[in-house]
Amino acid sequence: MFKNLFPDHYYDSVFEIPYKDLKSEGIKAIIFDIDNTLAEYRFAMPPERTINLIKRLQKMGLKVCLLTNNNKRSLDRFNKGLKLPAYSQGLKPLAGKAKRAMKEMGATPAETMIIGDQVLTDIWCAKKIKAKAILVKPMSDRDIWTVKLKRGLEKVILSQYEKSLKAAAVE
Ligand SMILES: [Mg+2]
């Protein structure tokens, strides 16, 4: 069950992702979630570490954009210094804006990855557009209540995912 919601990779944070390797596997474009992925929930501005990461990815020649389910005001505030292509009210897991983001970056699904902290929004959305799905652990344990509701089911899915990894390792 839930196999179609398993991430392709699961990392501790956006800073642990081997971007170089993924690039050599053909990834050209990244769609980042914001809350609890690039910054702690309710953190209005990107932390220094995140700014440096984005710059490094751009220098590597990767296209980067932001896709949040949050509103435009929060997104604009966060993106003020970054000036990335960005989409608010993403309605993830719905695919509409992710598809648009991918198209505007000129990338195919095989060349795109979505990076986020939630299975039921970010990972599901990536699966829908057939992009690579990268899950990271949430940056903080604070969530808005709508997200808190989803964390229970997410735990079930992730424990199945981890079991499947262990089973694969034994084979
Ligand atoms: Mg998030």
PDB file of C-alpha atoms and ligand atoms in Angstrom:
ATOM      1  CA  MET A   1       0.000   0.000   0.000  1.00  0.00           C
ATOM      2  CA  PHE A   2       1.039   3.614  -0.576  1.00  0.00           C
ATOM      3  CA  LYS A   3       3.925   2.449  -2.749  1.00  0.00           C
ATOM      4  CA  ASN A   4       3.097   5.107  -5.311  1.00  0.00           C
ATOM      5  CA  LEU A   5       3.685   7.728  -2.589  1.00  0.00           C
ATOM      6  CA  PHE A   6       7.183   6.602  -1.658  1.00  0.00           C
ATOM      7  CA  PRO A   7       9.836   9.255  -2.313  1.00  0.00           C
ATOM      8  CA  ASP A   8      12.668   8.440  -4.724  1.00  0.00           C
ATOM      9  CA  HIS A   9      15.116   9.639  -2.074  1.00  0.00           C
ATOM     10  CA  TYR A  10      14.826  10.735   1.553  1.00  0.00           C
ATOM     11  CA  TYR A  11      17.423  13.059   3.101  1.00  0.00           C
ATOM     12  CA  ASP A  12      17.850  14.754   6.472  1.00  0.00           C
ATOM     13  CA  SER A  13      17.739  18.214   4.895  1.00  0.00           C
ATOM     14  CA  VAL A  14      18.122  20.146   1.644  1.00  0.00           C
ATOM     15  CA  PHE A  15      21.784  20.614   2.575  1.00  0.00           C
ATOM     16  CA  GLU A  16      22.476  16.856   2.468  1.00  0.00           C
ATOM     17  CA  ILE A  17      21.193  16.254  -1.065  1.00  0.00           C
ATOM     18  CA  PRO A  18      23.897  15.173  -3.558  1.00  0.00           C
ATOM     19  CA  TYR A  19      22.913  17.695  -6.226  1.00  0.00           C
ATOM     20  CA  LYS A  20      25.973  16.957  -8.353  1.00  0.00           C
ATOM     21  CA  ASP A  21      25.086  13.280  -8.633  1.00  0.00           C
ATOM     22  CA  LEU A  22      21.473  14.076  -9.437  1.00  0.00           C
ATOM     23  CA  LYS A  23      22.616  16.528 -12.089  1.00  0.00           C
ATOM     24  CA  SER A  24      24.812  13.889 -13.675  1.00  0.00           C
ATOM     25  CA  GLU A  25      21.742  11.613 -13.705  1.00  0.00           C
ATOM     26  CA  GLY A  26      20.025  14.197 -15.898  1.00  0.00           C
ATOM     27  CA  ILE A  27      18.311  16.579 -13.460  1.00  0.00           C
ATOM     28  CA  LYS A  28      18.200  20.158 -14.800  1.00  0.00           C
ATOM     29  CA  ALA A  29      15.422  21.823 -12.828  1.00  0.00           C
ATOM     30  CA  ILE A  30      14.400  21.926  -9.164  1.00  0.00           C
ATOM     31  CA  ILE A  31      11.032  22.866  -7.721  1.00  0.00           C
ATOM     32  CA  PHE A  32      11.467  23.664  -4.021  1.00  0.00           C
ATOM     33  CA  ASP A  33       8.792  23.739  -1.353  1.00  0.00           C
ATOM     34  CA  ILE A  34       9.418  26.559   1.158  1.00  0.00           C
ATOM     35  CA  ASP A  35       7.885  25.951   4.596  1.00  0.00           C
ATOM     36  CA  ASN A  36       9.913  23.480   6.629  1.00  0.00           C
ATOM     37  CA  THR A  37      11.990  22.666   3.532  1.00  0.00           C
ATOM     38  CA  LEU A  38      14.029  25.825   2.817  1.00  0.00           C
ATOM     39  CA  ALA A  39      13.125  27.585   6.050  1.00  0.00           C
ATOM     40  CA  GLU A  40      11.434  26.877   9.333  1.00  0.00           C
ATOM     41  CA  TYR A  41       7.681  27.294   9.350  1.00  0.00           C
ATOM     42  CA  ARG A  42       6.785  30.987   9.781  1.00  0.00           C
ATOM     43  CA  PHE A  43      10.364  32.019   9.055  1.00  0.00           C
ATOM     44  CA  ALA A  44       9.675  35.010   6.842  1.00  0.00           C
ATOM     45  CA  MET A  45      13.083  35.339   5.218  1.00  0.00           C
ATOM     46  CA  PRO A  46      15.377  32.639   3.862  1.00  0.00           C
ATOM     47  CA  PRO A  47      18.241  31.759   6.220  1.00  0.00           C
ATOM     48  CA  GLU A  48      21.774  32.549   5.034  1.00  0.00           C
ATOM     49  CA  ARG A  49      22.460  28.858   4.494  1.00  0.00           C
ATOM     50  CA  THR A  50      19.505  28.562   2.150  1.00  0.00           C
ATOM     51  CA  ILE A  51      20.532  31.639   0.158  1.00  0.00           C
ATOM     52  CA  ASN A  52      24.009  30.159  -0.290  1.00  0.00           C
ATOM     53  CA  LEU A  53      22.565  26.813  -1.350  1.00  0.00           C
ATOM     54  CA  ILE A  54      20.369  28.407  -4.026  1.00  0.00           C
ATOM     55  CA  LYS A  55      23.334  30.401  -5.347  1.00  0.00           C
ATOM     56  CA  ARG A  56      25.457  27.244  -5.475  1.00  0.00           C
ATOM     57  CA  LEU A  57      22.768  25.371  -7.424  1.00  0.00           C
ATOM     58  CA  GLN A  58      22.419  28.202  -9.914  1.00  0.00           C
ATOM     59  CA  LYS A  59      26.177  28.292 -10.384  1.00  0.00           C
ATOM     60  CA  MET A  60      26.030  24.577 -11.159  1.00  0.00           C
ATOM     61  CA  GLY A  61      23.654  25.465 -13.998  1.00  0.00           C
ATOM     62  CA  LEU A  62      20.511  24.106 -12.374  1.00  0.00           C
ATOM     63  CA  LYS A  63      17.226  25.963 -12.769  1.00  0.00           C
ATOM     64  CA  VAL A  64      15.532  26.634  -9.458  1.00  0.00           C
ATOM     65  CA  CYS A  65      12.014  27.764  -8.601  1.00  0.00           C
ATOM     66  CA  LEU A  66       9.721  27.944  -5.569  1.00  0.00           C
ATOM     67  CA  LEU A  67       6.292  26.362  -5.282  1.00  0.00           C
ATOM     68  CA  THR A  68       4.358  26.870  -2.068  1.00  0.00           C
ATOM     69  CA  ASN A  69       0.810  26.195  -0.925  1.00  0.00           C
ATOM     70  CA  ASN A  70       1.182  29.375   1.119  1.00  0.00           C
ATOM     71  CA  ASN A  71      -0.165  32.758  -0.039  1.00  0.00           C
ATOM     72  CA  LYS A  72       1.417  35.307  -2.365  1.00  0.00           C
ATOM     73  CA  ARG A  73       2.265  37.753   0.414  1.00  0.00           C
ATOM     74  CA  SER A  74       4.386  35.219   2.298  1.00  0.00           C
ATOM     75  CA  LEU A  75       5.978  34.038  -0.920  1.00  0.00           C
ATOM     76  CA  ASP A  76       6.886  37.553  -2.093  1.00  0.00           C
ATOM     77  CA  ARG A  77       8.447  38.347   1.273  1.00  0.00           C
ATOM     78  CA  PHE A  78      10.492  35.151   1.226  1.00  0.00           C
ATOM     79  CA  ASN A  79      11.526  35.566  -2.408  1.00  0.00           C
ATOM     80  CA  LYS A  80      12.386  39.271  -2.221  1.00  0.00           C
ATOM     81  CA  GLY A  81      16.144  38.777  -2.162  1.00  0.00           C
ATOM     82  CA  LEU A  82      16.223  35.482  -4.053  1.00  0.00           C
ATOM     83  CA  LYS A  83      14.196  36.699  -7.052  1.00  0.00           C
ATOM     84  CA  LEU A  84      13.418  33.173  -8.213  1.00  0.00           C
ATOM     85  CA  PRO A  85      10.534  32.185 -10.456  1.00  0.00           C
ATOM     86  CA  ALA A  86       7.922  31.455  -7.808  1.00  0.00           C
ATOM     87  CA  TYR A  87       4.370  30.176  -7.486  1.00  0.00           C
ATOM     88  CA  SER A  88       2.068  30.685  -4.508  1.00  0.00           C
ATOM     89  CA  GLN A  89      -1.221  28.963  -3.650  1.00  0.00           C
ATOM     90  CA  GLY A  90       0.180  25.865  -5.312  1.00  0.00           C
ATOM     91  CA  LEU A  91      -2.635  23.577  -4.135  1.00  0.00           C
ATOM     92  CA  LYS A  92      -0.172  20.691  -4.018  1.00  0.00           C
ATOM     93  CA  PRO A  93      -0.733  17.766  -4.510  1.00  0.00           C
ATOM     94  CA  LEU A  94      -2.669  19.117  -7.498  1.00  0.00           C
ATOM     95  CA  ALA A  95      -0.334  19.133 -10.492  1.00  0.00           C
ATOM     96  CA  GLY A  96      -1.345  22.375 -12.254  1.00  0.00           C
ATOM     97  CA  LYS A  97       1.232  24.836 -10.957  1.00  0.00           C
ATOM     98  CA  ALA A  98       4.027  22.267 -10.767  1.00  0.00           C
ATOM     99  CA  LYS A  99       3.442  21.495 -14.446  1.00  0.00           C
ATOM    100  CA  ARG A 100       3.511  25.189 -15.245  1.00  0.00           C
ATOM    101  CA  ALA A 101       6.728  25.677 -13.272  1.00  0.00           C
ATOM    102  CA  MET A 102       8.343  22.774 -15.096  1.00  0.00           C
ATOM    103  CA  LYS A 103       7.258  24.114 -18.465  1.00  0.00           C
ATOM    104  CA  GLU A 104       8.517  27.621 -17.685  1.00  0.00           C
ATOM    105  CA  MET A 105      11.903  26.185 -16.698  1.00  0.00           C
ATOM    106  CA  GLY A 106      11.959  24.374 -20.031  1.00  0.00           C
ATOM    107  CA  ALA A 107      12.412  20.962 -18.411  1.00  0.00           C
ATOM    108  CA  THR A 108      10.840  17.564 -19.018  1.00  0.00           C
ATOM    109  CA  PRO A 109       9.514  15.456 -16.103  1.00  0.00           C
ATOM    110  CA  ALA A 110      12.643  13.281 -16.242  1.00  0.00           C
ATOM    111  CA  GLU A 111      14.797  16.412 -15.885  1.00  0.00           C
ATOM    112  CA  THR A 112      12.832  17.801 -12.934  1.00  0.00           C
ATOM    113  CA  MET A 113      12.786  17.109  -9.214  1.00  0.00           C
ATOM    114  CA  ILE A 114      10.466  18.341  -6.528  1.00  0.00           C
ATOM    115  CA  ILE A 115      12.002  18.737  -3.081  1.00  0.00           C
ATOM    116  CA  GLY A 116       9.747  19.067  -0.054  1.00  0.00           C
ATOM    117  CA  ASP A 117       9.018  17.942   3.505  1.00  0.00           C
ATOM    118  CA  GLN A 118       5.531  16.526   3.019  1.00  0.00           C
ATOM    119  CA  VAL A 119       4.526  13.227   1.463  1.00  0.00           C
ATOM    120  CA  LEU A 120       0.898  14.152   0.909  1.00  0.00           C
ATOM    121  CA  THR A 121       1.658  17.417  -0.885  1.00  0.00           C
ATOM    122  CA  ASP A 122       5.210  17.600  -2.295  1.00  0.00           C
ATOM    123  CA  ILE A 123       5.890  13.921  -2.981  1.00  0.00           C
ATOM    124  CA  TRP A 124       2.411  13.185  -4.291  1.00  0.00           C
ATOM    125  CA  CYS A 125       2.660  16.235  -6.566  1.00  0.00           C
ATOM    126  CA  ALA A 126       6.032  15.060  -7.914  1.00  0.00           C
ATOM    127  CA  LYS A 127       4.554  11.638  -8.638  1.00  0.00           C
ATOM    128  CA  LYS A 128       1.658  13.234 -10.483  1.00  0.00           C
ATOM    129  CA  ILE A 129       3.916  15.165 -12.841  1.00  0.00           C
ATOM    130  CA  LYS A 130       6.313  12.182 -13.050  1.00  0.00           C
ATOM    131  CA  ALA A 131       9.227  14.189 -11.695  1.00  0.00           C
ATOM    132  CA  LYS A 132      11.799  12.860  -9.230  1.00  0.00           C
ATOM    133  CA  ALA A 133      10.409  13.051  -5.690  1.00  0.00           C
ATOM    134  CA  ILE A 134      12.845  14.093  -2.969  1.00  0.00           C
ATOM    135  CA  LEU A 135      11.655  14.109   0.626  1.00  0.00           C
ATOM    136  CA  VAL A 136      13.502  15.943   3.392  1.00  0.00           C
ATOM    137  CA  LYS A 137      12.861  15.920   7.131  1.00  0.00           C
ATOM    138  CA  PRO A 138      10.930  19.034   8.239  1.00  0.00           C
ATOM    139  CA  MET A 139      13.260  21.814   9.403  1.00  0.00           C
ATOM    140  CA  SER A 140      11.255  22.310  12.578  1.00  0.00           C
ATOM    141  CA  ASP A 141       8.553  20.405  14.425  1.00  0.00           C
ATOM    142  CA  ARG A 142       6.181  23.339  14.085  1.00  0.00           C
ATOM    143  CA  ASP A 143       3.443  23.025  11.477  1.00  0.00           C
ATOM    144  CA  ILE A 144       0.157  24.732  10.708  1.00  0.00           C
ATOM    145  CA  TRP A 145      -2.838  22.651  11.851  1.00  0.00           C
ATOM    146  CA  THR A 146      -3.735  21.490   8.331  1.00  0.00           C
ATOM    147  CA  VAL A 147      -0.269  19.996   7.997  1.00  0.00           C
ATOM    148  CA  LYS A 148      -0.407  18.458  11.485  1.00  0.00           C
ATOM    149  CA  LEU A 149      -3.476  16.500  10.394  1.00  0.00           C
ATOM    150  CA  LYS A 150      -1.540  14.964   7.533  1.00  0.00           C
ATOM    151  CA  ARG A 151       1.529  14.015   9.554  1.00  0.00           C
ATOM    152  CA  GLY A 152      -0.223  10.939  11.041  1.00  0.00           C
ATOM    153  CA  LEU A 153      -0.846   9.287   7.684  1.00  0.00           C
ATOM    154  CA  GLU A 154       2.568  10.430   6.548  1.00  0.00           C
ATOM    155  CA  LYS A 155       4.146   8.477   9.437  1.00  0.00           C
ATOM    156  CA  VAL A 156       2.374   5.316   8.288  1.00  0.00           C
ATOM    157  CA  ILE A 157       3.572   5.800   4.704  1.00  0.00           C
ATOM    158  CA  LEU A 158       7.144   6.508   5.795  1.00  0.00           C
ATOM    159  CA  SER A 159       7.339   3.472   8.052  1.00  0.00           C
ATOM    160  CA  GLN A 160       6.234   1.332   5.084  1.00  0.00           C
ATOM    161  CA  TYR A 161       8.798   3.083   2.919  1.00  0.00           C
ATOM    162  CA  GLU A 162      11.562   2.378   5.418  1.00  0.00           C
ATOM    163  CA  LYS A 163      10.492  -1.266   5.670  1.00  0.00           C
ATOM    164  CA  SER A 164      10.642  -1.538   1.874  1.00  0.00           C
ATOM    165  CA  LEU A 165      14.186  -0.129   1.889  1.00  0.00           C
ATOM    166  CA  LYS A 166      15.243  -2.681   4.490  1.00  0.00           C
ATOM    167  CA  ALA A 167      13.621  -5.510   2.514  1.00  0.00           C
ATOM    168  CA  ALA A 168      15.416  -4.346  -0.644  1.00  0.00           C
ATOM    169  CA  ALA A 169      18.724  -4.279   1.215  1.00  0.00           C
ATOM    170  CA  VAL A 170      18.281  -7.914   2.312  1.00  0.00           C
ATOM    171  CA  GLU A 171      17.459  -9.150  -1.206  1.00  0.00           C
TER     172      GLU A 171
HETATM  173 MG    MG B   1       6.507  22.263   3.484  1.00  0.00          MG
END
